[in-house]
Amino acid sequence: MKTPMHISKFLFAAALGAVISLAGQHAFAQGIDSTAKKIGNKTASIAVKGASAVTDKVYKDKEGPNGETVYINKKDQKYIVNGKGKKVYLKKSQIHDKKKD
């Protein structure tokens, strides 16, 4: 049985619209994912820095490789907190004096 030409065009247009709609939703979802990850990383970083400031000592007049605050834990290990909220332990060569203004 032959289908009329306008029905096949309609089915093709509907299928094309569905594909475009799904592709747009996927791109939008990726934007939400990356934003959620950025917010999660920032929240974790702030939480770890706050906990470190309370439980550990701040290494006065010293800073990390890129000007970060250096903390000292109970085992006398020096570390900084990175952008994802992870503690990064430092070698003596990575710690330097703070720059005077």
PDB file of C-alpha atoms in Angstrom:
ATOM      1  CA  MET A   1       0.000   0.000   0.000  1.00  0.00           C
ATOM      2  CA  LYS A   2       1.332   3.404  -0.918  1.00  0.00           C
ATOM      3  CA  THR A   3       1.214   6.143   1.662  1.00  0.00           C
ATOM      4  CA  PRO A   4       0.309   9.600   0.549  1.00  0.00           C
ATOM      5  CA  MET A   5       3.263  11.931   0.083  1.00  0.00           C
ATOM      6  CA  HIS A   6       2.178  14.384   2.790  1.00  0.00           C
ATOM      7  CA  ILE A   7       2.043  11.625   5.461  1.00  0.00           C
ATOM      8  CA  SER A   8       5.610  10.484   4.754  1.00  0.00           C
ATOM      9  CA  LYS A   9       6.824  14.109   4.854  1.00  0.00           C
ATOM     10  CA  PHE A  10       5.028  14.583   8.171  1.00  0.00           C
ATOM     11  CA  LEU A  11       6.643  11.430   9.650  1.00  0.00           C
ATOM     12  CA  PHE A  12      10.078  12.541   8.445  1.00  0.00           C
ATOM     13  CA  ALA A  13       9.609  16.020   9.952  1.00  0.00           C
ATOM     14  CA  ALA A  14       8.406  14.546  13.255  1.00  0.00           C
ATOM     15  CA  ALA A  15      11.391  12.200  13.454  1.00  0.00           C
ATOM     16  CA  LEU A  16      13.798  15.023  12.627  1.00  0.00           C
ATOM     17  CA  GLY A  17      12.200  17.244  15.273  1.00  0.00           C
ATOM     18  CA  ALA A  18      12.521  14.502  17.891  1.00  0.00           C
ATOM     19  CA  VAL A  19      16.227  14.010  17.111  1.00  0.00           C
ATOM     20  CA  ILE A  20      16.949  17.741  17.305  1.00  0.00           C
ATOM     21  CA  SER A  21      15.004  18.038  20.555  1.00  0.00           C
ATOM     22  CA  LEU A  22      16.907  15.165  22.181  1.00  0.00           C
ATOM     23  CA  ALA A  23      20.257  16.572  21.051  1.00  0.00           C
ATOM     24  CA  GLY A  24      19.384  19.952  22.559  1.00  0.00           C
ATOM     25  CA  GLN A  25      18.371  18.369  25.861  1.00  0.00           C
ATOM     26  CA  HIS A  26      21.650  16.453  26.022  1.00  0.00           C
ATOM     27  CA  ALA A  27      23.691  19.636  25.548  1.00  0.00           C
ATOM     28  CA  PHE A  28      21.612  21.402  28.213  1.00  0.00           C
ATOM     29  CA  ALA A  29      22.135  18.485  30.635  1.00  0.00           C
ATOM     30  CA  GLN A  30      25.903  18.656  30.115  1.00  0.00           C
ATOM     31  CA  GLY A  31      25.822  22.332  31.067  1.00  0.00           C
ATOM     32  CA  ILE A  32      23.995  21.484  34.278  1.00  0.00           C
ATOM     33  CA  ASP A  33      26.453  18.667  35.038  1.00  0.00           C
ATOM     34  CA  SER A  34      29.521  20.890  34.683  1.00  0.00           C
ATOM     35  CA  THR A  35      27.939  23.652  36.767  1.00  0.00           C
ATOM     36  CA  ALA A  36      27.011  21.175  39.499  1.00  0.00           C
ATOM     37  CA  LYS A  37      30.577  19.831  39.545  1.00  0.00           C
ATOM     38  CA  LYS A  38      32.019  23.343  39.838  1.00  0.00           C
ATOM     39  CA  ILE A  39      29.686  24.161  42.712  1.00  0.00           C
ATOM     40  CA  GLY A  40      30.480  20.844  44.418  1.00  0.00           C
ATOM     41  CA  ASN A  41      34.237  21.366  44.083  1.00  0.00           C
ATOM     42  CA  LYS A  42      34.026  24.922  45.442  1.00  0.00           C
ATOM     43  CA  THR A  43      31.868  23.783  48.378  1.00  0.00           C
ATOM     44  CA  ALA A  44      34.286  20.955  49.200  1.00  0.00           C
ATOM     45  CA  SER A  45      37.260  23.301  49.000  1.00  0.00           C
ATOM     46  CA  ILE A  46      35.660  25.843  51.351  1.00  0.00           C
ATOM     47  CA  ALA A  47      34.621  23.104  53.796  1.00  0.00           C
ATOM     48  CA  VAL A  48      38.105  21.555  53.948  1.00  0.00           C
ATOM     49  CA  LYS A  49      39.755  24.974  54.320  1.00  0.00           C
ATOM     50  CA  GLY A  50      37.392  25.840  57.178  1.00  0.00           C
ATOM     51  CA  ALA A  51      37.998  22.519  58.935  1.00  0.00           C
ATOM     52  CA  SER A  52      41.757  22.862  58.439  1.00  0.00           C
ATOM     53  CA  ALA A  53      41.757  26.366  59.891  1.00  0.00           C
ATOM     54  CA  VAL A  54      40.007  25.043  63.025  1.00  0.00           C
ATOM     55  CA  THR A  55      41.821  21.733  63.563  1.00  0.00           C
ATOM     56  CA  ASP A  56      45.281  22.514  62.162  1.00  0.00           C
ATOM     57  CA  LYS A  57      47.657  25.450  62.420  1.00  0.00           C
ATOM     58  CA  VAL A  58      48.135  28.023  59.694  1.00  0.00           C
ATOM     59  CA  TYR A  59      51.803  28.383  58.714  1.00  0.00           C
ATOM     60  CA  LYS A  60      52.350  32.106  59.367  1.00  0.00           C
ATOM     61  CA  ASP A  61      54.419  34.174  56.916  1.00  0.00           C
ATOM     62  CA  LYS A  62      54.674  31.234  54.486  1.00  0.00           C
ATOM     63  CA  GLU A  63      52.710  30.346  51.369  1.00  0.00           C
ATOM     64  CA  GLY A  64      52.387  27.535  48.880  1.00  0.00           C
ATOM     65  CA  PRO A  65      53.716  27.422  45.315  1.00  0.00           C
ATOM     66  CA  ASN A  66      50.952  29.669  43.939  1.00  0.00           C
ATOM     67  CA  GLY A  67      50.336  31.834  46.996  1.00  0.00           C
ATOM     68  CA  GLU A  68      48.007  29.398  48.796  1.00  0.00           C
ATOM     69  CA  THR A  69      47.606  29.253  52.576  1.00  0.00           C
ATOM     70  CA  VAL A  70      49.755  26.504  54.080  1.00  0.00           C
ATOM     71  CA  TYR A  71      48.415  24.414  56.974  1.00  0.00           C
ATOM     72  CA  ILE A  72      50.343  22.204  59.429  1.00  0.00           C
ATOM     73  CA  ASN A  73      48.658  19.085  60.822  1.00  0.00           C
ATOM     74  CA  LYS A  74      49.374  17.217  64.083  1.00  0.00           C
ATOM     75  CA  LYS A  75      52.087  15.138  62.383  1.00  0.00           C
ATOM     76  CA  ASP A  76      53.922  18.335  61.364  1.00  0.00           C
ATOM     77  CA  GLN A  77      53.047  17.778  57.702  1.00  0.00           C
ATOM     78  CA  LYS A  78      52.564  20.912  55.601  1.00  0.00           C
ATOM     79  CA  TYR A  79      49.757  20.993  53.044  1.00  0.00           C
ATOM     80  CA  ILE A  80      47.508  23.215  50.946  1.00  0.00           C
ATOM     81  CA  VAL A  81      43.900  22.658  49.866  1.00  0.00           C
ATOM     82  CA  ASN A  82      43.373  22.516  46.089  1.00  0.00           C
ATOM     83  CA  GLY A  83      40.323  23.651  44.128  1.00  0.00           C
ATOM     84  CA  LYS A  84      38.582  20.284  44.504  1.00  0.00           C
ATOM     85  CA  GLY A  85      38.919  20.190  48.290  1.00  0.00           C
ATOM     86  CA  LYS A  86      41.826  17.723  48.407  1.00  0.00           C
ATOM     87  CA  LYS A  87      44.788  18.163  50.731  1.00  0.00           C
ATOM     88  CA  VAL A  88      48.034  18.378  48.769  1.00  0.00           C
ATOM     89  CA  TYR A  89      51.083  17.739  50.941  1.00  0.00           C
ATOM     90  CA  LEU A  90      54.130  19.878  50.191  1.00  0.00           C
ATOM     91  CA  LYS A  91      57.872  19.407  50.187  1.00  0.00           C
ATOM     92  CA  LYS A  92      60.076  21.957  51.947  1.00  0.00           C
ATOM     93  CA  SER A  93      61.183  23.283  48.565  1.00  0.00           C
ATOM     94  CA  GLN A  94      57.578  24.152  47.635  1.00  0.00           C
ATOM     95  CA  ILE A  95      57.037  26.465  50.625  1.00  0.00           C
ATOM     96  CA  HIS A  96      58.347  30.029  50.486  1.00  0.00           C
ATOM     97  CA  ASP A  97      58.012  33.302  52.397  1.00  0.00           C
ATOM     98  CA  LYS A  98      54.995  35.505  51.763  1.00  0.00           C
ATOM     99  CA  LYS A  99      55.699  38.486  49.579  1.00  0.00           C
ATOM    100  CA  LYS A 100      55.632  41.833  51.314  1.00  0.00           C
ATOM    101  CA  ASP A 101      53.474  44.546  49.729  1.00  0.00           C
TER     102      ASP A 101
END
